[in-house]
Structure formats: C-alpha cells, structure tokens
Short mmCIF file of C-alpha atoms in Angstrom, two decimals:
data_model
loop_
_atom_site.label_atom_id
_atom_site.label_comp_id
_atom_site.label_asym_id
_atom_site.label_seq_id
_atom_site.Cartn_x
_atom_site.Cartn_y
_atom_site.Cartn_z
CA MET A 99 144.80 60.56 117.38
CA ASN A 100 143.04 63.93 117.48
CA ILE A 101 139.29 63.60 116.97
CA VAL A 102 136.13 65.70 116.97
CA GLU A 103 133.10 63.50 117.60
CA LYS A 104 129.58 64.75 116.93
CA TYR A 105 126.47 63.16 118.42
CA GLY A 106 123.03 63.85 116.97
CA GLY A 107 119.80 64.24 118.92
CA THR A 108 118.78 60.58 118.70
CA SER A 109 122.19 59.57 120.08
CA VAL A 110 121.83 61.72 123.22
CA GLY A 111 118.09 61.23 123.72
CA THR A 112 118.28 59.53 127.14
CA ILE A 113 120.42 59.68 130.25
CA GLU A 114 121.52 56.10 129.52
CA GLN A 115 122.85 57.17 126.12
CA ILE A 116 124.64 60.14 127.67
CA GLN A 117 126.25 57.86 130.25
CA ALA A 118 127.32 55.46 127.47
CA ILE A 119 129.00 58.35 125.60
CA ALA A 120 130.78 59.32 128.81
CA LEU A 121 132.20 55.78 129.17
CA HIS A 122 133.20 55.81 125.51
CA ALA A 123 134.99 59.15 125.97
CA LYS A 124 136.87 57.78 128.98
CA HIS A 125 137.98 54.78 126.91
CA MET A 126 139.15 57.11 124.12
CA LYS A 127 141.18 59.23 126.54
CA GLU A 128 142.74 56.12 128.08
CA GLN A 129 143.90 55.19 124.57
CA GLY A 130 145.66 58.56 124.34
CA HIS A 131 143.27 60.43 122.05
CA ASN A 132 142.64 64.17 122.27
CA LEU A 133 138.87 64.56 122.12
CA VAL A 134 136.33 67.29 121.39
CA ILE A 135 132.68 66.26 121.52
CA VAL A 136 129.96 68.28 119.77
CA ALA A 137 126.38 67.51 120.78
CA SER A 138 122.90 68.33 119.53
CA ALA A 139 119.81 68.84 121.69
CA MET A 140 118.31 65.69 123.20
CA GLY A 141 115.74 63.91 121.04
CA LYS A 142 112.94 66.21 119.96
CA THR A 143 113.88 69.02 122.34
CA THR A 144 114.28 71.59 119.55
CA ASN A 145 110.80 70.86 118.18
CA LYS A 146 109.33 71.13 121.68
CA LEU A 147 111.02 74.50 122.21
CA ILE A 148 109.67 75.75 118.88
CA GLU A 149 106.16 74.61 119.89
CA LEU A 150 106.59 76.35 123.24
CA ALA A 151 107.50 79.63 121.50
CA HIS A 152 104.52 79.30 119.15
CA SER A 153 102.23 78.74 122.11
CA VAL A 154 103.07 82.32 123.11
CA THR A 155 102.75 83.86 119.65
CA SER A 156 102.34 82.64 116.09
CA ASN A 157 105.29 84.77 114.99
CA PRO A 158 108.04 84.69 117.64
CA ASN A 159 110.87 87.19 117.36
CA LYS A 160 113.76 85.41 115.62
CA ARG A 161 116.44 86.76 117.94
CA GLU A 162 114.57 85.54 121.00
CA LEU A 163 113.72 82.23 119.32
CA ASP A 164 117.43 81.57 118.71
CA SER A 165 118.13 82.35 122.35
CA LEU A 166 115.49 79.82 123.37
CA LEU A 167 116.58 77.09 120.95
CA SER A 168 120.22 77.34 122.04
CA THR A 169 119.23 76.08 125.48
CA GLY A 170 118.56 72.63 124.03
CA GLU A 171 122.21 72.02 123.19
CA GLN A 172 123.34 73.66 126.42
CA GLN A 173 121.28 71.14 128.36
CA THR A 174 122.92 68.22 126.53
CA ILE A 175 126.53 69.38 126.87
CA THR A 176 126.11 70.12 130.57
CA LEU A 177 124.66 66.66 131.23
CA LEU A 178 127.49 65.09 129.22
CA ALA A 179 130.09 67.02 131.20
CA ILE A 180 128.46 66.05 134.50
CA ALA A 181 128.40 62.39 133.42
CA MET A 182 132.05 62.46 132.38
CA ASN A 183 133.25 64.26 135.48
CA SER A 184 131.35 61.75 137.64
CA ILE A 185 133.50 58.88 136.28
CA GLY A 186 136.77 60.72 136.80
CA LEU A 187 137.15 62.24 133.33
CA ASP A 188 138.33 65.87 133.40
CA THR A 189 135.73 67.58 131.20
CA ILE A 190 134.41 71.06 130.48
CA SER A 191 131.33 72.13 128.53
CA LEU A 192 131.29 75.23 126.31
CA THR A 193 128.43 77.00 124.56
CA GLY A 194 128.97 78.09 120.98
CA TYR A 195 129.75 81.60 122.22
CA GLN A 196 132.24 80.33 124.81
CA ALA A 197 133.86 78.11 122.17
CA GLY A 198 134.57 81.17 120.02
CA PHE A 199 131.99 80.85 117.23
CA LEU A 200 131.50 84.21 115.51
CA THR A 201 128.54 84.17 113.11
CA SER A 202 126.57 86.38 110.77
CA LYS A 203 123.45 88.06 112.12
CA HIS A 204 120.94 85.92 110.18
CA HIS A 205 118.94 84.40 113.01
CA SER A 206 117.91 80.74 112.48
CA ARG A 207 120.23 80.45 109.44
CA ALA A 208 123.48 82.08 110.58
CA LEU A 209 126.78 81.48 108.82
CA ILE A 210 130.07 80.90 110.65
CA LYS A 211 132.42 83.83 110.01
CA ASP A 212 135.29 82.65 112.22
CA ILE A 213 136.17 80.53 115.24
CA ASP A 214 138.61 81.61 117.93
CA THR A 215 139.73 78.21 119.23
CA THR A 216 142.00 79.68 121.93
CA THR A 217 139.72 78.52 124.75
CA ILE A 218 139.16 75.06 123.28
CA GLN A 219 142.89 74.56 122.72
CA ALA A 220 143.77 75.72 126.23
CA HIS A 221 141.47 73.10 127.76
CA LEU A 222 142.78 70.39 125.42
CA ASP A 223 146.34 71.29 126.45
CA GLN A 224 145.29 70.67 130.05
CA GLY A 225 144.18 67.15 129.08
CA LYS A 226 140.45 67.81 129.25
CA VAL A 227 137.67 66.49 127.06
CA VAL A 228 135.94 69.57 125.64
CA VAL A 229 132.18 69.27 125.04
CA VAL A 230 130.85 71.97 122.71
CA ALA A 231 127.25 72.91 121.98
CA GLY A 232 126.47 72.37 118.33
CA PHE A 233 124.13 74.44 116.15
CA GLN A 234 124.95 77.81 117.71
CA GLY A 235 127.24 80.81 117.90
CA ALA A 236 127.00 84.53 118.46
CA THR A 237 127.28 87.75 116.47
CA GLU A 238 129.95 90.36 117.09
CA TYR A 239 127.41 92.09 119.36
CA GLY A 240 126.92 88.97 121.50
CA ASP A 241 123.49 88.00 120.16
CA ILE A 242 123.02 84.23 120.19
CA THR A 243 122.40 82.72 116.75
CA THR A 244 121.60 79.25 115.43
CA LEU A 245 123.03 77.70 112.26
CA GLY A 246 119.92 76.07 110.83
CA ARG A 247 119.10 72.46 110.07
CA GLY A 248 122.08 70.16 110.57
CA GLY A 249 124.03 72.97 112.20
CA SER A 250 125.74 70.66 114.69
CA ASP A 251 127.43 68.83 111.78
CA THR A 252 128.80 72.17 110.63
CA THR A 253 129.95 73.03 114.15
CA ALA A 254 131.89 69.75 114.41
CA VAL A 255 133.58 70.00 111.02
CA ALA A 256 134.45 73.66 111.56
CA ILE A 257 136.21 72.84 114.86
CA ALA A 258 138.02 69.90 113.22
CA ALA A 259 139.15 72.16 110.35
CA LYS A 260 140.49 74.79 112.77
CA LEU A 261 142.29 72.29 114.99
CA GLY A 262 143.49 69.97 112.21
CA TYR A 263 141.55 67.02 113.69
CA GLN A 264 139.57 64.14 112.15
CA CYS A 265 135.78 64.46 112.40
CA HIS A 266 133.48 61.54 113.22
CA ILE A 267 129.75 62.17 112.83
CA PHE A 268 127.76 59.70 114.94
CA THR A 269 124.03 59.32 114.39
CA ASP A 270 121.27 56.70 114.34
CA VAL A 271 122.26 55.37 110.91
CA ASP A 272 125.29 53.21 110.20
CA GLY A 273 126.57 55.00 107.12
CA VAL A 274 125.68 56.61 103.81
CA TYR A 275 123.45 54.54 101.56
CA THR A 276 122.96 54.75 97.81
CA ILE A 277 119.27 55.52 98.47
CA ASP A 278 117.30 56.12 101.65
CA PRO A 279 116.63 52.52 102.83
CA ARG A 280 113.17 53.56 103.98
CA LEU A 281 112.29 54.21 100.34
CA TYR A 282 114.30 51.39 98.76
CA THR A 283 115.03 48.36 100.92
CA ARG A 284 117.71 47.04 98.54
CA ALA A 285 119.86 50.17 98.95
CA LYS A 286 123.57 49.54 99.48
CA LYS A 287 125.77 51.07 102.15
CA LEU A 288 128.80 52.88 100.76
CA LYS A 289 132.23 52.25 102.28
CA SER A 290 133.39 55.59 100.91
CA ILE A 291 132.10 58.50 98.88
CA SER A 292 133.80 61.59 97.51
CA TYR A 293 133.31 65.02 99.06
CA GLU A 294 131.80 66.21 95.76
CA GLU A 295 129.27 63.40 95.59
CA MET A 296 128.32 63.76 99.25
CA MET A 297 127.85 67.51 98.85
CA GLN A 298 125.56 66.95 95.90
CA MET A 299 123.56 64.26 97.69
CA ALA A 300 123.24 66.39 100.84
CA CYS A 301 122.27 69.49 98.86
CA LEU A 302 119.77 67.48 96.84
CA GLY A 303 117.95 65.96 99.79
CA ALA A 304 120.00 63.23 101.51
CA GLY A 305 119.47 64.00 105.20
CA VAL A 306 122.45 62.20 106.71
CA LEU A 307 124.84 65.17 106.57
CA GLU A 308 124.41 68.93 106.29
CA THR A 309 125.73 70.38 103.02
CA ARG A 310 127.87 73.10 104.61
CA SER A 311 129.63 70.55 106.81
CA VAL A 312 130.74 68.52 103.79
CA GLU A 313 131.78 71.69 101.96
CA LEU A 314 133.97 72.68 104.91
CA ALA A 315 135.45 69.19 105.14
CA SER A 316 136.33 69.28 101.44
CA LYS A 317 137.78 72.79 101.58
CA TYR A 318 140.06 72.01 104.54
CA ASN A 319 140.59 68.32 103.71
CA VAL A 320 139.07 67.11 106.99
CA PRO A 321 138.84 63.29 107.16
CA LEU A 322 135.10 62.79 107.70
CA PHE A 323 133.43 59.62 108.98
CA LEU A 324 129.72 58.87 109.32
CA GLY A 325 128.55 55.93 111.40
CA LYS A 326 126.36 54.63 114.17
CA ALA A 327 126.81 56.16 117.60
CA LEU A 328 129.56 54.54 119.73
CA GLU A 329 130.74 52.35 116.84
CA THR A 330 134.46 51.82 117.39
CA ASP A 331 135.09 49.89 114.16
CA LEU A 332 135.53 52.67 111.60
CA LYS A 333 135.26 50.12 108.77
CA LYS A 334 131.54 49.74 109.45
CA GLY A 335 130.51 53.26 108.50
CA THR A 336 131.23 55.52 105.51
CA TRP A 337 134.29 57.70 104.91
CA ILE A 338 133.84 60.93 102.96
CA MET A 339 137.10 61.76 101.19
CA HIS A 340 138.79 62.74 97.95
CA LYS A 341 138.39 59.91 95.42
CA GLU A 342 139.54 59.14 91.94
CA LEU A 343 137.01 58.83 89.12
CA GLU A 344 135.41 55.39 89.16
CA ASP A 345 133.72 53.21 86.56
CA MET A 346 130.39 53.28 88.41
CA PRO A 347 128.54 56.25 86.86
CA ILE A 348 125.92 56.61 89.61
CA THR A 349 126.83 56.59 93.31
CA GLY A 350 123.46 57.39 94.82
CA LEU A 351 120.00 58.88 94.53
CA SER A 352 118.69 61.73 96.69
CA VAL A 353 115.17 63.00 97.25
CA LYS A 354 114.29 66.54 98.29
CA ASP A 355 110.73 66.61 99.64
CA ASP A 356 108.28 69.51 99.91
CA TYR A 357 109.50 71.14 96.73
CA ALA A 358 107.77 74.19 95.25
CA ILE A 359 107.61 75.79 91.81
CA MET A 360 107.05 79.54 91.60
CA ARG A 361 106.28 81.29 88.34
CA PHE A 362 106.66 85.04 87.90
CA MET A 363 104.94 85.96 84.66
CA HIS A 364 105.18 88.92 82.25
CA LEU A 365 107.76 90.95 84.13
CA PRO A 366 109.52 93.91 82.51
CA ASN A 367 112.88 92.73 81.22
CA ASP A 368 114.49 95.49 83.23
CA GLY A 369 117.54 95.07 85.40
CA VAL A 370 116.22 97.50 88.02
CA TYR A 371 112.80 95.84 88.33
CA LEU A 372 114.18 92.32 88.39
CA GLY A 373 117.01 93.40 90.68
CA LYS A 374 114.43 94.48 93.28
CA LEU A 375 112.82 91.04 93.12
CA PHE A 376 116.03 89.14 93.65
CA LYS A 377 117.25 91.58 96.33
CA MET A 378 114.04 90.87 98.24
CA ILE A 379 114.77 87.13 97.99
CA SER A 380 118.37 87.72 99.06
CA ASP A 381 117.26 89.80 102.06
CA LEU A 382 115.18 86.79 103.17
CA ASN A 383 118.46 84.79 103.14
CA ILE A 384 116.95 82.34 100.65
CA ASN A 385 119.22 80.44 98.27
CA LEU A 386 117.10 79.46 95.29
CA ASP A 387 117.57 75.94 94.03
CA THR A 388 117.06 76.64 90.33
CA ILE A 389 116.16 79.71 88.25
CA SER A 390 114.82 79.50 84.71
CA GLN A 391 114.09 82.53 82.50
CA GLN A 392 112.30 82.85 79.17
CA LEU A 393 111.28 85.89 77.14
CA ASP A 394 107.79 85.93 75.60
CA ASP A 395 106.86 87.36 72.20
CA GLU A 396 106.41 90.82 73.73
CA GLY A 397 109.89 90.81 75.24
CA LEU A 398 108.63 90.36 78.80
CA ALA A 399 110.43 88.05 81.19
CA ASN A 400 108.93 84.87 82.66
CA PHE A 401 110.83 83.43 85.64
CA THR A 402 110.41 79.99 87.15
CA LEU A 403 111.98 79.51 90.57
CA TYR A 404 112.41 76.24 92.44
CA CYS A 405 112.80 76.12 96.23
CA SER A 406 111.41 74.48 99.37
CA GLU A 407 107.75 74.96 100.26
CA GLU A 408 108.77 76.92 103.37
CA GLN A 409 110.92 79.28 101.31
CA SER A 410 108.15 79.54 98.73
CA ASN A 411 105.70 80.67 101.41
CA GLN A 412 108.19 83.32 102.59
CA ILE A 413 108.56 84.63 99.04
CA MET A 414 104.79 84.68 98.54
CA GLU A 415 104.33 86.66 101.74
CA HIS A 416 106.70 89.38 100.56
CA ALA A 417 106.30 89.33 96.77
CA SER A 418 102.68 88.52 95.93
CA LYS A 419 101.45 92.10 96.40
CA GLU A 420 104.01 93.58 94.00
CA TYR A 421 104.73 90.81 91.48
CA PRO A 422 102.42 88.55 89.47
CA VAL A 423 103.36 85.15 90.87
CA HIS A 424 101.84 81.66 90.78
CA GLN A 425 102.78 79.17 93.50
CA MET A 426 102.72 75.42 92.75
CA LEU A 427 103.10 72.94 95.62
CA GLY A 428 103.20 69.15 95.88
CA TYR A 429 106.47 68.33 94.11
CA ILE A 430 109.76 66.62 94.96
CA LYS A 431 113.21 66.82 93.43
CA LEU A 432 114.80 63.52 92.46
CA SER A 433 118.56 63.52 91.83
CA LEU A 434 121.05 60.92 90.61
CA VAL A 435 124.61 61.67 91.73
CA GLY A 436 127.93 60.24 90.60
CA LEU A 437 131.42 61.27 89.53
CA GLY A 438 131.02 59.09 86.43
CA ILE A 439 128.09 61.02 84.97
CA SER A 440 130.37 63.32 83.00
CA THR A 441 132.19 60.38 81.39
CA HIS A 442 129.26 58.05 80.66
CA SER A 443 126.91 58.92 77.79
CA GLY A 444 123.24 58.03 77.67
CA ILE A 445 122.44 58.39 81.37
CA ALA A 446 119.92 61.20 80.93
CA SER A 447 118.09 59.35 78.15
CA LYS A 448 117.99 56.20 80.29
CA VAL A 449 116.49 58.16 83.20
CA LEU A 450 113.81 59.75 81.01
CA ASN A 451 112.94 56.42 79.39
CA ILE A 452 112.52 54.79 82.81
CA LEU A 453 110.21 57.57 83.98
CA SER A 454 108.21 57.35 80.74
CA GLU A 455 107.86 53.57 81.02
CA ASN A 456 106.42 54.02 84.51
CA GLY A 457 104.03 56.83 83.55
CA ILE A 458 105.86 59.46 85.62
CA LYS A 459 105.79 63.09 84.44
CA TYR A 460 108.70 65.43 85.03
CA TYR A 461 108.53 69.24 85.10
CA MET A 462 112.14 70.31 85.11
CA ILE A 463 115.44 68.62 84.38
CA THR A 464 118.84 70.06 85.25
CA SER A 465 122.28 68.55 85.18
CA SER A 466 125.85 69.17 86.29
CA GLU A 467 129.05 67.23 85.84
CA ILE A 468 128.09 64.90 88.67
CA SER A 469 124.28 65.03 88.94
CA ILE A 470 121.01 64.81 87.03
CA SER A 471 117.93 66.24 88.77
CA LEU A 472 114.24 66.07 87.89
CA THR A 473 111.17 67.66 89.43
CA ILE A 474 108.25 65.24 89.69
CA GLU A 475 104.92 65.10 91.52
CA LYS A 476 105.09 63.95 95.14
CA LYS A 477 102.66 61.08 94.51
CA ASP A 478 105.19 59.43 92.17
CA LYS A 479 108.11 59.45 94.63
CA VAL A 480 108.18 55.80 95.68
CA LYS A 481 107.52 54.49 92.19
CA ALA A 482 110.30 56.64 90.70
CA VAL A 483 112.85 55.79 93.42
CA GLN A 484 112.27 52.06 93.11
CA ALA A 485 112.36 52.09 89.32
CA LEU A 486 115.59 54.10 89.15
CA GLY A 487 117.20 52.21 92.02
CA LYS A 488 116.62 48.91 90.22
CA ALA A 489 117.71 50.23 86.81
CA PHE A 490 121.03 51.63 88.10
CA ASP A 491 121.67 48.80 90.59
CA LEU A 492 121.72 51.10 93.60
#
C-alpha cells in the first residue's frame, strides 16, 4: 500500500514519541508499504517561536516570522530521520521547499500553487521513507512561507493527491465525533463521514481537520483517515469519503469560537466606494464568513460582516478611519451539519424552538443544503451545545 502519514504536534512532542514513530515506520516498510511521513512542530514549539519573535518586537515582519516558524517543523523531521536511520531504516528529511512546494506570497496564510514531487518520488523509488516538513513551502522567489493553522494536514493531503496515495492523519484524538466531547460527553464517534460534511464541520469550527485538506481530498478523491497516533487498526478511527445520502439528517455539530460581528452603516450604495472596502479586505487575505446587506430608507447601504475576532481586529485597524464601522465581540457560531438537511423538513424550526425554550438569543441564521448556522453569545455556548446534542441524538 502507498501511504502518506501525518503526525500532529502532540504526537511528536517527545523523543519517546519520535522513536515510537520510527519503529512504526520500520514495521510499515517491512510489510512492503511505500511511506511518506509529514510532521508538525513538536508540542507547543510554534507558540514558543511566536512568543520569541514578539519578545523582539510587537509587530514582527511576516516574511521573517515565517522563516522562524518553519524551523519548528524542520527540527521535527530531522529528529525523525535521525531516529529512523539509527534503527536501520533508510530515511531522508525534506523541508517544504526541498519537497517542491510552490506557494503564493501571502506570508502566514500561503496557498499551495503546485508541488513538484520529482525529488520525493526519486527517494521513494530508492526504497527510502521520506519525511516532509508540514505547514511550509516557498514562493517562486525562494521566500519561505507557512500555510496557516492546520497547514500540515494540507501538506499531507496535497502530497497524497499528487502521488495517488492514501492519507492517514494521526493526532491525539481517535476520530471525528458528532460534537466536541469536551463540550458534550455523550458525543458519538463517527465510523465515516462524507467529504462534504467534514468540510462544513471543519469550516464551521471543528478543529480536527483543516478545511483546505478535506477540500483537496474531495477534489482528488484521496482516501482520508483520521485516528489516534500509531493506531494500526483503521477500523478504530474515522474515514472521510464519498457517501450516499442517509436517513440521519444531522451528522454533527460544530462550534466556531471568538466570532465577531462588524457593522458598516450608512454607506453610499456605490460600486466604487464599496469596491474599495472589499478590496481592502481582500488585500488582507481575509475570507469573510458571512455578508449581509440592507438598504435603508435613504438608499444607503448597511453591511454586516461576520468573521473571527482576529480578522475583525485587522479590518478595524485598516478601515475604521475611512468607514463608519461598529465592532461587536463575544459571539460564537453554532452549526448543525448533515447531508440529510436538504431532504428533511422542520429542522430549522426545531433548532429555533430549542434555543427559545432554553432562553438563548440568536443574531444571525444562515443555511445551505447541508448546514444550518446560528450566531449566539459566547456565554450560551455550553447550554446550546448540550440542548441541541440531546435533541438531535448526537
């Protein structure tokens, strides 16, 4: 079998864990598997590097910050390669640049433009285990970039898509649950979930997989597995795959924390004026979650934007001097996801009735064919999750 395995930071946090992965890799090679391993930085290394940069200046240069952060993954892959070579396993480590990752120039949130897998394939043909640094690549000018939160997931799936391999994402959780078990102890582990549902759950706050990684897996039909690190029984985790429509209308519930509402009031309903506003947001490489527009009695435009608190602060920094804007913090986005939503009537009314019965206010409701999302106050998160989890038997 041809496999790309990805190990998250908590799975490579100690030398003992790294040595255990090395033994696992040797066992996999002895079984005849071709193996690429993608690794994140050890433990909280990335956070420590960010703190180190901020100890120098409160506003570190983004190009240099990416260069610094990339050393976290380089440390992990080198230690993994050393551990594997020490037990007789022919192994080579590659940075994102060495592995052929060409990215956009958006530092800290770069997008993968292409991967030249020539080097990876050459080493695989020689029978080596190839250990690749996740989370990073380089621009056409050789500047190191990072892919943003969950970027190692995207690295792994992108390599699997290029090589035609399976992709196994190993982490500190044993699969995808209907709800975060830390919020709802009765949550159920899913044996399988569709690409579409997983994308929605990831996009809407489920932290187990990065949205772009699932999107890539779906686009290139990469068999994607999520499970606990070093688990050899692939029936114990969750498979993300194409699925037929099921009777169960709701598959899971996601929570997106630190949600912000931004209101731009009384703007000229002018394409040029509004175009400048949204170009500014685009230049910040911010993808808005939701946009709502209304016209007042005077024909002026009122916009309500929904995004993360971090993105909201970026917009405020650049827009508050030119546009009348009101920032509202302290919200979360609660989303029910399921392929059956489009075929089952009454789900939205049931959700709203449950919130009403529990005295929970909502500020925005949006829906798609496979999701219903509501913005509520952060203080009501646990109450809302438990009430909806019980009502929909999640």
